[in-house]
Coordinates of C-alpha atoms and ligand atoms in Angstrom, one line a residue:
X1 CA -41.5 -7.7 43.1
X2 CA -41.8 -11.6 42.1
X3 CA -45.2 -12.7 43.1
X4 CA -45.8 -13.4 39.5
X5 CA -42.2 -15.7 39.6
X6 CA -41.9 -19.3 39.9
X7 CA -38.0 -19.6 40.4
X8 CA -35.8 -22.5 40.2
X9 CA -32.3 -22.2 42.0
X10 CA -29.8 -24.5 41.3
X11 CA -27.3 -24.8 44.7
X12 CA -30.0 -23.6 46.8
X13 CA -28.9 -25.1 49.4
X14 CA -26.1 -23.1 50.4
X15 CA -24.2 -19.6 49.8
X16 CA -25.4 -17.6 47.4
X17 CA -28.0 -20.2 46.3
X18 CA -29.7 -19.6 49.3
X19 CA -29.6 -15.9 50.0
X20 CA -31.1 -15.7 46.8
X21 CA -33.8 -18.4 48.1
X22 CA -34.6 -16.0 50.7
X23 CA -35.1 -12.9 49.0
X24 CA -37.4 -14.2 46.4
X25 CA -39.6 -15.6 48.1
X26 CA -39.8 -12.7 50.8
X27 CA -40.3 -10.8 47.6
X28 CA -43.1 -13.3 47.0
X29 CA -41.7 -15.5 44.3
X30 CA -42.7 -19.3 44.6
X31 CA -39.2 -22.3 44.5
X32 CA -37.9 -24.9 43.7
X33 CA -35.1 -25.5 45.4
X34 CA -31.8 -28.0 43.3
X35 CA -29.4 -29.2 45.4
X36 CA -27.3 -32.5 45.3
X37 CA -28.4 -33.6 49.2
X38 CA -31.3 -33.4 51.8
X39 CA -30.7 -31.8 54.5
X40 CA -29.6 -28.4 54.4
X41 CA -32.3 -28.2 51.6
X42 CA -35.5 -29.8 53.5
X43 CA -33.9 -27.2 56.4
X44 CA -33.8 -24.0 54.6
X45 CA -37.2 -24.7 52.5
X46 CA -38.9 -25.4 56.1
X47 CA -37.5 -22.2 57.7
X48 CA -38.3 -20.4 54.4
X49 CA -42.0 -21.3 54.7
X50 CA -42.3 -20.9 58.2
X51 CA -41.1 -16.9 57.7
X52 CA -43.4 -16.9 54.0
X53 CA -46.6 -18.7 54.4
X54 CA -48.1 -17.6 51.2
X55 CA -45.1 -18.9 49.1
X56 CA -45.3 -22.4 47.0
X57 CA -42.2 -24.3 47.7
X58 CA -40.4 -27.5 46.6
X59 CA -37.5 -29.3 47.0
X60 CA -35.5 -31.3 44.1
X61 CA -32.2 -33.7 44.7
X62 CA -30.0 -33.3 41.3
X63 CA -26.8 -33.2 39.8
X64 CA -26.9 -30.8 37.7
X65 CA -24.1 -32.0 35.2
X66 CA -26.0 -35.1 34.8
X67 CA -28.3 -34.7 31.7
X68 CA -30.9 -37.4 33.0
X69 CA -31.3 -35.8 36.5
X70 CA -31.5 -33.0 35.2
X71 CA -34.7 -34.0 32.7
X72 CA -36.2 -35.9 35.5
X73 CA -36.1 -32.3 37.5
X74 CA -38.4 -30.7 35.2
X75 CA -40.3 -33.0 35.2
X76 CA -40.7 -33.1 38.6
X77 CA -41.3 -29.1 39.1
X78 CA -44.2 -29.6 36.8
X79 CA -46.0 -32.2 38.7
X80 CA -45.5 -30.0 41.7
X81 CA -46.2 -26.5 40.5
X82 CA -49.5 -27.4 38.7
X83 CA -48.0 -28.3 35.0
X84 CA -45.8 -24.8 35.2
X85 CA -42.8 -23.7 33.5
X86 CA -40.1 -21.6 36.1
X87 CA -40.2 -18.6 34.9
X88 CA -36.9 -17.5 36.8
X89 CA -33.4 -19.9 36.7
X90 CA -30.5 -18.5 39.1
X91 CA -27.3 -21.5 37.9
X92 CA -25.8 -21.3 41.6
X93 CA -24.2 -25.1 41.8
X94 CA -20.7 -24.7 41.2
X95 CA -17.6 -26.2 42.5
X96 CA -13.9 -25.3 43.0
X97 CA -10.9 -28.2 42.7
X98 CA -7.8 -25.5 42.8
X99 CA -4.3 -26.2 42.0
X100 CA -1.8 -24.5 40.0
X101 CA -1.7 -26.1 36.4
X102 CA 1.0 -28.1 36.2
X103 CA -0.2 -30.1 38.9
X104 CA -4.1 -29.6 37.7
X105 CA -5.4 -33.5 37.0
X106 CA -7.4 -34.1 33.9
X107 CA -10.1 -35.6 36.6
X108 CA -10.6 -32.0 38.5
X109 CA -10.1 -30.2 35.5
X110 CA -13.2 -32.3 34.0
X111 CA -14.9 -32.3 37.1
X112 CA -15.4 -28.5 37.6
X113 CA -16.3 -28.3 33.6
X114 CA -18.8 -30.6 34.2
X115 CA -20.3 -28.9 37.3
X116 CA -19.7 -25.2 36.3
X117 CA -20.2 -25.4 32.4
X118 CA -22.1 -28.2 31.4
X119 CA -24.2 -28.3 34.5
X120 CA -25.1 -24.9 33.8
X121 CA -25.7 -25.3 30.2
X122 CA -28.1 -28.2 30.8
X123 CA -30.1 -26.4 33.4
X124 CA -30.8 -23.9 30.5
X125 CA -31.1 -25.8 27.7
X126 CA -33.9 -27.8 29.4
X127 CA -35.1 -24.3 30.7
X128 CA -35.7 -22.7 27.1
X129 CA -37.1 -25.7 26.0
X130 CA -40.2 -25.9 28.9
X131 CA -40.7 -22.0 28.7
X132 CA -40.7 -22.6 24.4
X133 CA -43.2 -25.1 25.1
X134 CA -45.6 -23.2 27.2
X135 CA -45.2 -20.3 24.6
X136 CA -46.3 -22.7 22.2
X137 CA -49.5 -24.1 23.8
X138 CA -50.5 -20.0 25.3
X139 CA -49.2 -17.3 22.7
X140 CA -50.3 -14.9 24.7
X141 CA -47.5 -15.7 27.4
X142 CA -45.2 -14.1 25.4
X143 CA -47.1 -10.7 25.3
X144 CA -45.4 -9.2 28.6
X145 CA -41.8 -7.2 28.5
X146 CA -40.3 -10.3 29.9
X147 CA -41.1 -13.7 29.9
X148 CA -38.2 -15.4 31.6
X149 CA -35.2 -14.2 33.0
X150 CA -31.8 -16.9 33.3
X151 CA -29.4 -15.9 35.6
X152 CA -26.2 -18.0 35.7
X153 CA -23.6 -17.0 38.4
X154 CA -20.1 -17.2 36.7
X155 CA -17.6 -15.6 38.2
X156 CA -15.0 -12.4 37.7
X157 CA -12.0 -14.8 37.9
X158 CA -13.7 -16.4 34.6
X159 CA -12.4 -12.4 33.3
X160 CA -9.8 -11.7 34.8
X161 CA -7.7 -15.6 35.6
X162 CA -6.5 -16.2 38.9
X163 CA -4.0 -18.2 39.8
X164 CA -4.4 -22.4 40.9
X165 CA -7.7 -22.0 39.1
X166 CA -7.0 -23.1 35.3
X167 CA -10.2 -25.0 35.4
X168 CA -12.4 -22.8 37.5
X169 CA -11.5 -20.0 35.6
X170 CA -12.3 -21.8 32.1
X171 CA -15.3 -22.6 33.5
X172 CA -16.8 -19.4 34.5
X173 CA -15.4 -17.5 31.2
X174 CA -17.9 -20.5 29.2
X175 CA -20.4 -19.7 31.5
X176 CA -20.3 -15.8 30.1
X177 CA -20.3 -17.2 26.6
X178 CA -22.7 -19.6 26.8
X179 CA -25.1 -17.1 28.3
X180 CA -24.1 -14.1 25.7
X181 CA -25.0 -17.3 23.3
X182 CA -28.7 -18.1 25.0
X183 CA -29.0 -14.5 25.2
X184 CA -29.0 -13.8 21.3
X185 CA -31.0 -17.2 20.4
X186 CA -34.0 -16.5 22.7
X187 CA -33.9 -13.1 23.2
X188 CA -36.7 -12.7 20.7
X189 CA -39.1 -14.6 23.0
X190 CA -37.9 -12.2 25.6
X191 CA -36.4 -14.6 27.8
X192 CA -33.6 -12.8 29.0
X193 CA -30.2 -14.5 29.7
X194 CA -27.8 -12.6 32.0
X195 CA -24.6 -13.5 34.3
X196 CA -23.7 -12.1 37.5
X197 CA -19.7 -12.2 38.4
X198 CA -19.2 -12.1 42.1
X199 CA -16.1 -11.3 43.5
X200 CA -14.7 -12.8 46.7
X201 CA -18.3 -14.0 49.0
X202 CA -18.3 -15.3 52.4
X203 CA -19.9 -18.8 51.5
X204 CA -19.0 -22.4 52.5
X205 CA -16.9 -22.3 49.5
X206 CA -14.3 -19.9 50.4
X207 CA -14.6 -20.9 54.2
X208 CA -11.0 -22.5 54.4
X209 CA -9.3 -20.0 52.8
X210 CA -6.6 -18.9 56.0
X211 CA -7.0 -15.6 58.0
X212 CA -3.9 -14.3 56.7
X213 CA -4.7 -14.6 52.7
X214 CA -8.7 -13.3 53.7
X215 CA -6.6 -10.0 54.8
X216 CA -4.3 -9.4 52.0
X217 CA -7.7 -10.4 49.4
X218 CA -9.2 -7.4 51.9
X219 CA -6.9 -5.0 51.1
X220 CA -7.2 -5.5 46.8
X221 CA -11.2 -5.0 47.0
X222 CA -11.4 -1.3 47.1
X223 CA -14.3 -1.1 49.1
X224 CA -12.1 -2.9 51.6
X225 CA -14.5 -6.2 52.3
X226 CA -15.5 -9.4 51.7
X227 CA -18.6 -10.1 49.6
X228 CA -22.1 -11.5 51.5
X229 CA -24.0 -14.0 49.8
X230 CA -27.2 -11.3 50.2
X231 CA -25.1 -8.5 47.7
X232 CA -25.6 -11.3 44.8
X233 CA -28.8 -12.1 45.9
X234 CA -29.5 -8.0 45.6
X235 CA -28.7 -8.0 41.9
X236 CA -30.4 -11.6 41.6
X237 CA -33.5 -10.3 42.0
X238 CA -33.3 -7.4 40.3
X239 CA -32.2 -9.1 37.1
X240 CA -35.2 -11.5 37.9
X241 CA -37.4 -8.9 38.5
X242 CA -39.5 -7.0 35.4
X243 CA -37.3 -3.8 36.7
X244 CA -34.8 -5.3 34.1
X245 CA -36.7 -6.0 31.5
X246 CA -34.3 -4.6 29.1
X247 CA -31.1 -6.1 30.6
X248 CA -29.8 -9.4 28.2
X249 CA -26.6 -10.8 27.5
X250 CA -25.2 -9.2 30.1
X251 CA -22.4 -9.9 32.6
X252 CA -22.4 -7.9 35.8
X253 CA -19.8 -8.4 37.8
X254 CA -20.2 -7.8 41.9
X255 CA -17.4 -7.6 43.5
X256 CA -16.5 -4.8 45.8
X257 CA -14.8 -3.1 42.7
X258 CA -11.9 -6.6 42.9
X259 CA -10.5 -7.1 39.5
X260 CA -7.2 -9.2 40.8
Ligands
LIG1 N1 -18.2 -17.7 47.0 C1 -17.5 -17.0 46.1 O1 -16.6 -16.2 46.5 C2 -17.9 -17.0 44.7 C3 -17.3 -16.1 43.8 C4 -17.6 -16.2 42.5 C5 -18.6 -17.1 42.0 N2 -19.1 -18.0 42.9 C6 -20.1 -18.9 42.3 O2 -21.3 -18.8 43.0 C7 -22.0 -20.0 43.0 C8 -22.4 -20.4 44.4 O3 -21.2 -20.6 45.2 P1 -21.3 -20.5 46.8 O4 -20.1 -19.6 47.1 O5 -22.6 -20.2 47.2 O6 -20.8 -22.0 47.1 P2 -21.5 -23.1 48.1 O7 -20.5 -24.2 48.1 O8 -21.9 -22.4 49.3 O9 -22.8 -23.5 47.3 C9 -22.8 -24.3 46.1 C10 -23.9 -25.2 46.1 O10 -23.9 -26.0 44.9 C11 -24.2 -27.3 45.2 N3 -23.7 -28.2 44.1 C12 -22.4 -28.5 43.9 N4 -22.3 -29.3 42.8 C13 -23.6 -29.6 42.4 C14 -24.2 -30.4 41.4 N5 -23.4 -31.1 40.6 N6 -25.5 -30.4 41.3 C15 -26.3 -29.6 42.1 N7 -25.8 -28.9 43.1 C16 -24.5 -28.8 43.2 C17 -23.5 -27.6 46.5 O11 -24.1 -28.7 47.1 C18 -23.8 -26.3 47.3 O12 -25.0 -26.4 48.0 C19 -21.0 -21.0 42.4 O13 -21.3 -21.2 41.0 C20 -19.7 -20.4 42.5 O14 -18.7 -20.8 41.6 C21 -18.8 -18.0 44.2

């Protein structure tokens, strides 16, 4: 379904990140793999190859709310994908600092921006600008029903609110705009710009939640379960896949049916 992808996958080291790792490249899509530390990264790309021979991948240590990282990454995927321009973006890093807002600090509240939004908006402004550039030098690139596909992974509390999450919330809600934004800008080169919303996923990041508030977040998902990193990975690749060639600007949430 993706052996014509290279895909870039911010957060790829864990969670969603990388389920959706996995899935591309047993769908045949080459990686680069974004995370902010070594390890779990160096581990999954090594077990990755080990079960996908054929697949191209590399590994890429960035923050991705830091503008000059995130220049230096793209730089980087080009000198190891033979000067090419990833063709697929999934925006997994994100972050959570949750408290209820009148004890929110201006430092977490900035901090998740940063991560969520900006980091997010960075990734795909550098993005648009390598894929306009390799339009630009091979017109013909652009002659296919989809060039690119951006997938940033906001969040249905970013619709809906929830509560102790002011700035996670905010965050996720600019990630829908911002992407509805890229959507209508660069549509016409048909890259495609879509969100995905996931509900409540069984990832590092919701590991502490307590037995007890897991059950009663059970019982308001109508199909009665928590999320698995491999049902967002599902409608990753089909939103990086040519199947959904005609799917921009969307958000899709993924949740179980949860709307809080
Ligand atoms: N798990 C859920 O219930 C859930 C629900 C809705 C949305 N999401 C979103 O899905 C995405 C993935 O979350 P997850 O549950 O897999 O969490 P996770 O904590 O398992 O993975 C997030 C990854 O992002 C990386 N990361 C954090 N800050 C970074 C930075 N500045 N630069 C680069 N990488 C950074 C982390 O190192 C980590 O590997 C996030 O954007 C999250 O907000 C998760």
């Amino acid at each position: 379904m993706l052996s014509n992808k290279l895909a870039l996958i911010t957060g790829g080291a864990s969670g969603i990140g990388r389920a959706v790792a996995r899935l591309y490249a047993k769908n045949g899509a080459n990686l680069c793999l974004v995370d902010m530390t070594s390890d779990n990264l160096n581990k999954l790309a090594e077990e990755i190859q080990n079960e996908n021979k054929s697949v191209k991948i590399s590994t890429h240590l960035c923050d991705v709310s830091n503008s000059g990282d995130v220049a230096n990454l793209f730089k980087s995927i080009r000198e190891s994908h033979e000067l090419k321009t990833p063709n697929v973006v999934v925006n997994s890093a994100g972050i959570t600092r949750d408290q209820v807002l009148v004890k929110l600090s201006e430092k977490d509240f900035d901090k998740v921006i940063n991560v969520n939004l900006k980091g997010t908006f960075l990734v795909n402004q550098q993005a648009v600008r390598s894929l306009l550039e390799s339009l630009q030098n091979d017109k013909n690139l652009g002659n296919v029903a989809s060039f690119a596909s951006l997938i940033n992974i906001a969040s249905v509390v970013g619709k809906y609110g929830n509560i102790g999450q002011a700035n996670y919330a905010a965050s996720k809600a600019g990630v829908e705009g911002l992407t509805k934004t890229i959507a209508k800008e660069v549509g016409k080169y048909r890259i495609r710009c879509n969100a995905i919303l996931p509900g409540f996923i069984e990832t590092p990041m919701t590991d502490k939640v307590p037995q007890k508030v897991l059950d009663s977040i059970v019982k308001s998902i109508p199909l009665r379960r928590i999320g698995q990193p491999e049902d967002i990975a599902q409608l990753a690749l089909f939103l990086a896949s040519d199947s959904s060639s005609y799917i921009n600007g969307a958000s899709i949430e993924c949740s179980g049916g949860l709307a809080f």
